[in-house]
Amino acid sequence: MLGARDLPAANPSGLSAETAALVAQLLRRLQDQEQQLAEHGRVLAQRDQALAERDALLQRKDREIALREAKIDKITFELARLKLWKFGAKSEAMNAEQRRLFEETLAEDEAGLREQLERLRREAAAAVAAAAASDTTTKAPPRRPRRNPFPDHLRRVEHHHEPERTDCLEPGCGRPMTRIGQEVSERLDIVPAEFFVHRHIYGKWACRCCQVLRQAPSMAEVIEGGIAASGFVAHTLISRFVDHMPYYRQATINARSGVHTPRSTLASITGQAGAALEPLHEAHRRFILSCAVLHADETPVALLEPGVSSFGT
């Protein structure tokens, strides 16, 4: 099919006025059709590019979901293996002293694995929800464990958190807001030889005219939803891995101050803190492996064989 460019130019001198006008109108129509076809081609090309980008995004999301599922399966397998080792038939062959040596390590490993598994499940659920673009149903709030109240003799350090401005920011209002209450959250912290409790008091401010409620955002913590503040978490980790103090001894020391921290709680705090420090461990690991030369101390350590006395014979 010939286009407008392939047609010979009209010669008005050899045609009548009506014929020349008709030829010019036909040429304009052909040019308009070519422009429409070119615009339609550009639209189709842009649509194809958008579809290709969407397909690449979906493939990347599928790979991310598959990777998260693999991590979840790996952590679930490790958690099941720990439970099997802890509660299986082989544990009955150990005596009470031998089992006690491994219970604390298993408890903290289990807490760390549970924290990683829960985080990966949340990320996988969010990725699936974003990819499917479907409405998510609200889950029932988890049952909060029952905790003993903090002793009254512990020193309270109050931290007041108020919004930067207490006047209504709604358009056309600007009236001062009224304090209607407060929320108080308590976290256990420690200084050497002294326990104290952080009281985070979040004031609630409301505008009676606009029915608007304002409150300062909550403080970020190492362990969300727990009783341990950052100082107590650091003290527990240092006592366990630097001072080599078992959890049952830490629990006894804390009990002298009237603070009830069983071994299971201390092990759970350590495991969750270890999961929170995993990005720091990965950054440290990448920094070490990026060096051209690594130095390691591989000095063998002599171990006693079962039944051999350290004093010799």
mmCIF file of C-alpha atoms in Angstrom:
data_model
loop_
_atom_site.group_PDB
_atom_site.id
_atom_site.type_symbol
_atom_site.label_atom_id
_atom_site.label_comp_id
_atom_site.label_asym_id
_atom_site.label_seq_id
_atom_site.Cartn_x
_atom_site.Cartn_y
_atom_site.Cartn_z
ATOM 1 C CA MET A 1 0.000 0.000 0.000
ATOM 2 C CA LEU A 2 1.356 3.398 -1.017
ATOM 3 C CA GLY A 3 1.716 6.119 1.602
ATOM 4 C CA ALA A 4 1.335 9.824 1.308
ATOM 5 C CA ARG A 5 5.042 10.170 0.574
ATOM 6 C CA ASP A 6 4.848 7.726 -2.366
ATOM 7 C CA LEU A 7 2.167 9.665 -4.222
ATOM 8 C CA PRO A 8 3.295 12.168 -6.856
ATOM 9 C CA ALA A 9 2.886 15.809 -6.017
ATOM 10 C CA ALA A 10 -0.312 17.334 -7.340
ATOM 11 C CA ASN A 11 0.062 19.775 -10.171
ATOM 12 C CA PRO A 12 -2.644 22.439 -9.769
ATOM 13 C CA SER A 13 -1.894 23.893 -13.205
ATOM 14 C CA GLY A 14 -2.985 20.719 -14.993
ATOM 15 C CA LEU A 15 -6.094 20.032 -12.876
ATOM 16 C CA SER A 16 -9.252 21.843 -12.159
ATOM 17 C CA ALA A 17 -9.764 23.667 -8.854
ATOM 18 C CA GLU A 18 -12.165 21.042 -7.492
ATOM 19 C CA THR A 19 -9.876 18.150 -8.441
ATOM 20 C CA ALA A 20 -6.836 19.852 -6.875
ATOM 21 C CA ALA A 21 -8.765 20.518 -3.632
ATOM 22 C CA LEU A 22 -9.904 16.864 -3.524
ATOM 23 C CA VAL A 23 -6.325 15.623 -4.031
ATOM 24 C CA ALA A 24 -5.033 17.948 -1.289
ATOM 25 C CA GLN A 25 -7.775 16.706 1.093
ATOM 26 C CA LEU A 26 -6.884 13.087 0.362
ATOM 27 C CA LEU A 27 -3.212 13.783 1.049
ATOM 28 C CA ARG A 28 -4.050 15.424 4.376
ATOM 29 C CA ARG A 29 -6.172 12.432 5.368
ATOM 30 C CA LEU A 30 -3.356 10.051 4.505
ATOM 31 C CA GLN A 31 -0.902 12.088 6.574
ATOM 32 C CA ASP A 32 -3.324 12.127 9.530
ATOM 33 C CA GLN A 33 -3.736 8.348 9.280
ATOM 34 C CA GLU A 34 0.036 7.870 9.230
ATOM 35 C CA GLN A 35 0.404 10.060 12.331
ATOM 36 C CA GLN A 36 -2.339 8.101 14.110
ATOM 37 C CA LEU A 37 -0.689 4.821 13.183
ATOM 38 C CA ALA A 38 2.686 6.097 14.440
ATOM 39 C CA GLU A 39 1.111 7.294 17.727
ATOM 40 C CA HIS A 40 -0.668 3.944 18.110
ATOM 41 C CA GLY A 41 2.663 2.183 17.543
ATOM 42 C CA ARG A 42 4.329 4.266 20.256
ATOM 43 C CA VAL A 43 1.495 3.495 22.683
ATOM 44 C CA LEU A 44 1.821 -0.220 21.954
ATOM 45 C CA ALA A 45 5.604 -0.054 22.451
ATOM 46 C CA GLN A 46 5.172 1.701 25.804
ATOM 47 C CA ARG A 47 2.560 -0.874 26.838
ATOM 48 C CA ASP A 48 4.871 -3.732 25.878
ATOM 49 C CA GLN A 49 7.693 -2.154 27.881
ATOM 50 C CA ALA A 50 5.427 -1.729 30.911
ATOM 51 C CA LEU A 51 4.301 -5.355 30.636
ATOM 52 C CA ALA A 52 7.921 -6.514 30.397
ATOM 53 C CA GLU A 53 8.846 -4.494 33.489
ATOM 54 C CA ARG A 54 5.851 -5.904 35.359
ATOM 55 C CA ASP A 55 6.814 -9.451 34.378
ATOM 56 C CA ALA A 56 10.380 -8.834 35.588
ATOM 57 C CA LEU A 57 9.051 -7.412 38.871
ATOM 58 C CA LEU A 58 6.781 -10.429 39.364
ATOM 59 C CA GLN A 59 9.667 -12.805 38.665
ATOM 60 C CA ARG A 60 11.847 -10.952 41.172
ATOM 61 C CA LYS A 61 9.047 -11.094 43.759
ATOM 62 C CA ASP A 62 8.651 -14.827 43.111
ATOM 63 C CA ARG A 63 12.384 -15.356 43.650
ATOM 64 C CA GLU A 64 12.289 -13.352 46.875
ATOM 65 C CA ILE A 65 9.298 -15.328 48.142
ATOM 66 C CA ALA A 66 11.016 -18.605 47.248
ATOM 67 C CA LEU A 67 14.167 -17.481 49.084
ATOM 68 C CA ARG A 68 12.176 -16.532 52.181
ATOM 69 C CA GLU A 69 10.335 -19.851 52.099
ATOM 70 C CA ALA A 70 13.670 -21.665 51.883
ATOM 71 C CA LYS A 71 14.942 -19.719 54.895
ATOM 72 C CA ILE A 72 11.756 -20.492 56.805
ATOM 73 C CA ASP A 73 12.102 -24.206 55.998
ATOM 74 C CA LYS A 74 15.759 -24.148 57.091
ATOM 75 C CA ILE A 75 15.005 -22.429 60.416
ATOM 76 C CA THR A 76 11.987 -24.690 61.005
ATOM 77 C CA PHE A 77 14.182 -27.742 60.429
ATOM 78 C CA GLU A 78 16.842 -26.443 62.839
ATOM 79 C CA LEU A 79 14.176 -25.716 65.443
ATOM 80 C CA ALA A 80 12.703 -29.200 65.050
ATOM 81 C CA ARG A 81 16.174 -30.728 65.364
ATOM 82 C CA LEU A 82 16.808 -28.780 68.565
ATOM 83 C CA LYS A 83 13.494 -29.965 69.994
ATOM 84 C CA LEU A 84 14.285 -33.547 68.984
ATOM 85 C CA TRP A 85 17.703 -33.340 70.614
ATOM 86 C CA LYS A 86 16.218 -31.768 73.735
ATOM 87 C CA PHE A 87 13.171 -33.981 74.188
ATOM 88 C CA GLY A 88 14.137 -37.070 72.199
ATOM 89 C CA ALA A 89 15.091 -40.463 73.490
ATOM 90 C CA LYS A 90 18.818 -39.672 73.370
ATOM 91 C CA SER A 91 18.430 -37.024 76.064
ATOM 92 C CA GLU A 92 17.383 -39.733 78.511
ATOM 93 C CA ALA A 93 20.889 -41.211 78.318
ATOM 94 C CA MET A 94 22.317 -38.080 79.958
ATOM 95 C CA ASN A 95 22.282 -37.449 83.633
ATOM 96 C CA ALA A 96 20.835 -34.335 85.229
ATOM 97 C CA GLU A 97 24.156 -32.484 85.348
ATOM 98 C CA GLN A 98 24.879 -33.076 81.665
ATOM 99 C CA ARG A 99 21.403 -31.976 80.589
ATOM 100 C CA ARG A 100 21.660 -28.777 82.612
ATOM 101 C CA LEU A 101 24.829 -27.807 80.735
ATOM 102 C CA PHE A 102 22.978 -27.759 77.399
ATOM 103 C CA GLU A 103 19.501 -26.578 78.446
ATOM 104 C CA GLU A 104 20.484 -22.906 78.638
ATOM 105 C CA THR A 105 22.245 -22.936 75.258
ATOM 106 C CA LEU A 106 19.285 -24.712 73.684
ATOM 107 C CA ALA A 107 16.874 -22.191 75.206
ATOM 108 C CA GLU A 108 18.710 -19.176 73.805
ATOM 109 C CA ASP A 109 19.189 -20.843 70.396
ATOM 110 C CA GLU A 110 15.501 -21.704 70.304
ATOM 111 C CA ALA A 111 14.521 -18.129 71.173
ATOM 112 C CA GLY A 112 16.803 -16.755 68.467
ATOM 113 C CA LEU A 113 15.459 -19.178 65.854
ATOM 114 C CA ARG A 114 11.874 -18.398 66.803
ATOM 115 C CA GLU A 115 12.576 -14.662 66.456
ATOM 116 C CA GLN A 116 14.136 -15.143 62.992
ATOM 117 C CA LEU A 117 11.321 -17.476 61.929
ATOM 118 C CA GLU A 118 8.654 -15.014 63.027
ATOM 119 C CA ARG A 119 10.397 -12.142 61.198
ATOM 120 C CA LEU A 120 10.739 -14.176 57.999
ATOM 121 C CA ARG A 121 7.101 -15.213 58.171
ATOM 122 C CA ARG A 122 6.031 -11.593 58.530
ATOM 123 C CA GLU A 123 8.197 -10.578 55.558
ATOM 124 C CA ALA A 124 6.870 -13.464 53.447
ATOM 125 C CA ALA A 125 3.264 -12.626 54.335
ATOM 126 C CA ALA A 126 3.839 -8.984 53.414
ATOM 127 C CA ALA A 127 5.462 -9.947 50.106
ATOM 128 C CA VAL A 128 2.618 -12.314 49.197
ATOM 129 C CA ALA A 129 0.040 -9.686 50.105
ATOM 130 C CA ALA A 130 1.803 -7.055 47.992
ATOM 131 C CA ALA A 131 2.185 -9.373 44.995
ATOM 132 C CA ALA A 132 -1.393 -10.631 45.073
ATOM 133 C CA ALA A 133 -2.831 -7.179 45.914
ATOM 134 C CA SER A 134 -5.558 -8.824 47.985
ATOM 135 C CA ASP A 135 -7.206 -7.623 51.163
ATOM 136 C CA THR A 136 -5.731 -9.113 54.315
ATOM 137 C CA THR A 137 -7.911 -10.158 57.189
ATOM 138 C CA THR A 138 -7.049 -8.866 60.630
ATOM 139 C CA LYS A 139 -5.532 -11.432 62.929
ATOM 140 C CA ALA A 140 -6.511 -11.838 66.509
ATOM 141 C CA PRO A 141 -4.056 -10.153 68.871
ATOM 142 C CA PRO A 142 -1.619 -12.648 70.385
ATOM 143 C CA ARG A 143 -2.178 -13.626 73.958
ATOM 144 C CA ARG A 144 0.209 -11.704 76.145
ATOM 145 C CA PRO A 145 2.041 -13.773 78.735
ATOM 146 C CA ARG A 146 1.301 -13.146 82.359
ATOM 147 C CA ARG A 147 4.119 -11.247 84.039
ATOM 148 C CA ASN A 148 4.892 -10.455 87.614
ATOM 149 C CA PRO A 149 4.662 -6.745 88.462
ATOM 150 C CA PHE A 150 7.850 -4.868 89.164
ATOM 151 C CA PRO A 151 8.649 -4.454 92.880
ATOM 152 C CA ASP A 152 7.544 -1.155 94.381
ATOM 153 C CA HIS A 153 10.948 -0.436 95.923
ATOM 154 C CA LEU A 154 12.656 -0.141 92.524
ATOM 155 C CA ARG A 155 13.563 3.394 91.557
ATOM 156 C CA ARG A 156 11.379 4.813 88.804
ATOM 157 C CA VAL A 157 12.926 7.077 86.177
ATOM 158 C CA GLU A 158 10.147 8.833 84.373
ATOM 159 C CA HIS A 159 10.503 9.955 80.755
ATOM 160 C CA HIS A 160 7.780 12.299 79.605
ATOM 161 C CA HIS A 161 7.023 12.252 75.885
ATOM 162 C CA GLU A 162 4.763 14.979 74.561
ATOM 163 C CA PRO A 163 4.042 16.112 70.994
ATOM 164 C CA GLU A 164 6.075 19.010 69.685
ATOM 165 C CA ARG A 165 2.943 21.124 69.318
ATOM 166 C CA THR A 166 -0.220 20.870 71.398
ATOM 167 C CA ASP A 167 -2.423 23.076 69.240
ATOM 168 C CA CYS A 168 -4.763 21.650 66.628
ATOM 169 C CA LEU A 169 -3.250 21.619 63.155
ATOM 170 C CA GLU A 170 -6.522 21.045 61.361
ATOM 171 C CA PRO A 171 -7.266 23.678 58.684
ATOM 172 C CA GLY A 172 -9.172 26.583 60.123
ATOM 173 C CA CYS A 173 -8.861 25.506 63.781
ATOM 174 C CA GLY A 174 -5.552 26.213 65.581
ATOM 175 C CA ARG A 175 -7.116 25.912 69.041
ATOM 176 C CA PRO A 176 -5.097 24.532 71.983
ATOM 177 C CA MET A 177 -5.629 20.820 72.573
ATOM 178 C CA THR A 178 -6.679 19.347 75.920
ATOM 179 C CA ARG A 179 -4.761 16.577 77.671
ATOM 180 C CA ILE A 180 -7.190 13.691 78.170
ATOM 181 C CA GLY A 181 -4.921 11.052 79.653
ATOM 182 C CA GLN A 182 -1.673 9.193 79.245
ATOM 183 C CA GLU A 183 -0.217 5.778 78.522
ATOM 184 C CA VAL A 184 2.487 4.358 80.760
ATOM 185 C CA SER A 185 4.888 1.584 79.704
ATOM 186 C CA GLU A 186 7.468 0.223 82.114
ATOM 187 C CA ARG A 187 10.731 -1.491 81.182
ATOM 188 C CA LEU A 188 13.242 -3.015 83.503
ATOM 189 C CA ASP A 189 16.780 -1.649 83.325
ATOM 190 C CA ILE A 190 19.890 -1.993 85.452
ATOM 191 C CA VAL A 191 22.978 -0.087 86.475
ATOM 192 C CA PRO A 192 25.776 -1.859 88.355
ATOM 193 C CA ALA A 193 24.302 -3.206 91.605
ATOM 194 C CA GLU A 194 20.991 -1.366 91.072
ATOM 195 C CA PHE A 195 17.793 -2.183 89.229
ATOM 196 C CA PHE A 196 15.463 0.565 88.112
ATOM 197 C CA VAL A 197 12.443 0.846 85.855
ATOM 198 C CA HIS A 198 12.010 3.194 82.899
ATOM 199 C CA ARG A 199 8.537 4.742 82.904
ATOM 200 C CA HIS A 200 7.656 6.009 79.436
ATOM 201 C CA ILE A 201 4.601 8.222 79.839
ATOM 202 C CA TYR A 202 2.936 9.125 76.566
ATOM 203 C CA GLY A 203 0.542 12.015 76.954
ATOM 204 C CA LYS A 204 -2.674 12.016 74.966
ATOM 205 C CA TRP A 205 -3.869 15.323 73.542
ATOM 206 C CA ALA A 206 -7.204 15.844 71.865
ATOM 207 C CA CYS A 207 -9.001 18.701 70.172
ATOM 208 C CA ARG A 208 -12.582 18.847 71.387
ATOM 209 C CA CYS A 209 -13.547 20.895 68.345
ATOM 210 C CA CYS A 210 -12.108 18.662 65.600
ATOM 211 C CA GLN A 211 -12.202 15.349 67.536
ATOM 212 C CA VAL A 212 -8.499 14.750 66.781
ATOM 213 C CA LEU A 213 -6.207 12.731 69.065
ATOM 214 C CA ARG A 214 -2.426 13.219 69.107
ATOM 215 C CA GLN A 215 0.278 11.301 70.928
ATOM 216 C CA ALA A 216 4.077 11.056 70.708
ATOM 217 C CA PRO A 217 5.402 7.968 68.862
ATOM 218 C CA SER A 218 6.646 5.074 70.975
ATOM 219 C CA MET A 219 10.357 4.610 71.609
ATOM 220 C CA ALA A 220 12.197 1.927 69.639
ATOM 221 C CA GLU A 221 13.601 -0.940 71.715
ATOM 222 C CA VAL A 222 15.947 -3.849 71.049
ATOM 223 C CA ILE A 223 13.239 -6.350 72.042
ATOM 224 C CA GLU A 224 9.785 -5.145 71.120
ATOM 225 C CA GLY A 225 7.000 -6.054 73.509
ATOM 226 C CA GLY A 226 9.314 -7.332 76.261
ATOM 227 C CA ILE A 227 10.155 -6.138 79.753
ATOM 228 C CA ALA A 228 13.906 -5.778 79.191
ATOM 229 C CA ALA A 229 15.373 -2.395 78.299
ATOM 230 C CA SER A 230 18.608 -2.068 76.347
ATOM 231 C CA GLY A 231 20.759 -1.770 79.489
ATOM 232 C CA PHE A 232 19.340 -4.948 80.997
ATOM 233 C CA VAL A 233 19.785 -6.799 77.687
ATOM 234 C CA ALA A 234 23.441 -5.705 77.492
ATOM 235 C CA HIS A 235 24.020 -6.663 81.143
ATOM 236 C CA THR A 236 22.561 -10.144 80.570
ATOM 237 C CA LEU A 237 24.663 -10.740 77.442
ATOM 238 C CA ILE A 238 27.877 -9.537 79.088
ATOM 239 C CA SER A 239 27.249 -11.606 82.213
ATOM 240 C CA ARG A 240 26.601 -14.698 80.103
ATOM 241 C CA PHE A 241 29.290 -14.503 77.413
ATOM 242 C CA VAL A 242 31.954 -12.242 78.944
ATOM 243 C CA ASP A 243 31.731 -13.137 82.629
ATOM 244 C CA HIS A 244 30.660 -16.740 81.785
ATOM 245 C CA MET A 245 27.906 -16.587 84.387
ATOM 246 C CA PRO A 246 25.135 -19.164 83.843
ATOM 247 C CA TYR A 247 21.529 -18.051 83.808
ATOM 248 C CA TYR A 248 20.649 -19.767 87.072
ATOM 249 C CA ARG A 249 23.328 -17.700 88.834
ATOM 250 C CA GLN A 250 22.086 -14.506 87.204
ATOM 251 C CA ALA A 251 18.558 -15.364 88.306
ATOM 252 C CA THR A 252 19.775 -15.820 91.893
ATOM 253 C CA ILE A 253 21.645 -12.504 91.836
ATOM 254 C CA ASN A 254 18.621 -10.684 90.440
ATOM 255 C CA ALA A 255 16.361 -12.300 93.026
ATOM 256 C CA ARG A 256 18.408 -10.698 95.811
ATOM 257 C CA SER A 257 17.091 -7.340 94.545
ATOM 258 C CA GLY A 258 13.544 -8.641 94.470
ATOM 259 C CA VAL A 259 13.464 -9.005 90.669
ATOM 260 C CA HIS A 260 12.068 -12.280 89.357
ATOM 261 C CA THR A 261 13.920 -13.284 86.162
ATOM 262 C CA PRO A 262 13.777 -17.055 85.616
ATOM 263 C CA ARG A 263 16.294 -18.842 83.417
ATOM 264 C CA SER A 264 13.795 -19.213 80.584
ATOM 265 C CA THR A 265 13.276 -15.434 80.489
ATOM 266 C CA LEU A 266 17.022 -14.710 80.446
ATOM 267 C CA ALA A 267 17.592 -17.295 77.711
ATOM 268 C CA SER A 268 14.752 -15.826 75.632
ATOM 269 C CA ILE A 269 16.186 -12.302 76.022
ATOM 270 C CA THR A 270 19.599 -13.537 74.880
ATOM 271 C CA GLY A 271 18.186 -15.336 71.856
ATOM 272 C CA GLN A 272 16.124 -12.363 70.689
ATOM 273 C CA ALA A 273 19.075 -10.021 71.228
ATOM 274 C CA GLY A 274 21.255 -12.347 69.155
ATOM 275 C CA ALA A 275 18.692 -12.245 66.342
ATOM 276 C CA ALA A 276 18.626 -8.429 66.552
ATOM 277 C CA LEU A 277 22.443 -8.296 66.338
ATOM 278 C CA GLU A 278 22.531 -10.497 63.229
ATOM 279 C CA PRO A 279 22.886 -7.519 60.798
ATOM 280 C CA LEU A 280 25.920 -6.329 62.789
ATOM 281 C CA HIS A 281 27.395 -9.829 62.606
ATOM 282 C CA GLU A 282 26.865 -9.947 58.833
ATOM 283 C CA ALA A 283 28.493 -6.516 58.376
ATOM 284 C CA HIS A 284 31.455 -7.606 60.521
ATOM 285 C CA ARG A 285 31.721 -10.853 58.582
ATOM 286 C CA ARG A 286 31.739 -9.054 55.212
ATOM 287 C CA PHE A 287 34.399 -6.650 56.486
ATOM 288 C CA ILE A 288 36.638 -9.497 57.648
ATOM 289 C CA LEU A 289 36.231 -11.571 54.488
ATOM 290 C CA SER A 290 36.983 -8.542 52.308
ATOM 291 C CA CYS A 291 40.564 -8.401 53.633
ATOM 292 C CA ALA A 292 43.331 -9.761 51.450
ATOM 293 C CA VAL A 293 44.962 -11.681 54.325
ATOM 294 C CA LEU A 294 43.322 -13.238 57.376
ATOM 295 C CA HIS A 295 45.167 -14.212 60.538
ATOM 296 C CA ALA A 296 43.706 -16.887 62.783
ATOM 297 C CA ASP A 297 44.874 -18.514 65.976
ATOM 298 C CA GLU A 298 44.693 -22.265 65.467
ATOM 299 C CA THR A 299 46.627 -23.264 68.556
ATOM 300 C CA PRO A 300 45.336 -26.668 69.640
ATOM 301 C CA VAL A 301 43.738 -26.845 73.076
ATOM 302 C CA ALA A 302 44.299 -30.004 75.087
ATOM 303 C CA LEU A 303 41.046 -31.513 76.361
ATOM 304 C CA LEU A 304 40.643 -34.105 79.070
ATOM 305 C CA GLU A 305 39.300 -37.438 78.037
ATOM 306 C CA PRO A 306 36.413 -38.853 80.067
ATOM 307 C CA GLY A 307 37.736 -40.554 83.186
ATOM 308 C CA VAL A 308 41.191 -38.928 83.021
ATOM 309 C CA SER A 309 42.153 -36.782 86.018
ATOM 310 C CA SER A 310 43.677 -33.360 85.484
ATOM 311 C CA PHE A 311 46.358 -34.088 88.103
ATOM 312 C CA GLY A 312 47.650 -37.182 86.336
ATOM 313 C CA THR A 313 48.693 -40.394 88.020
#
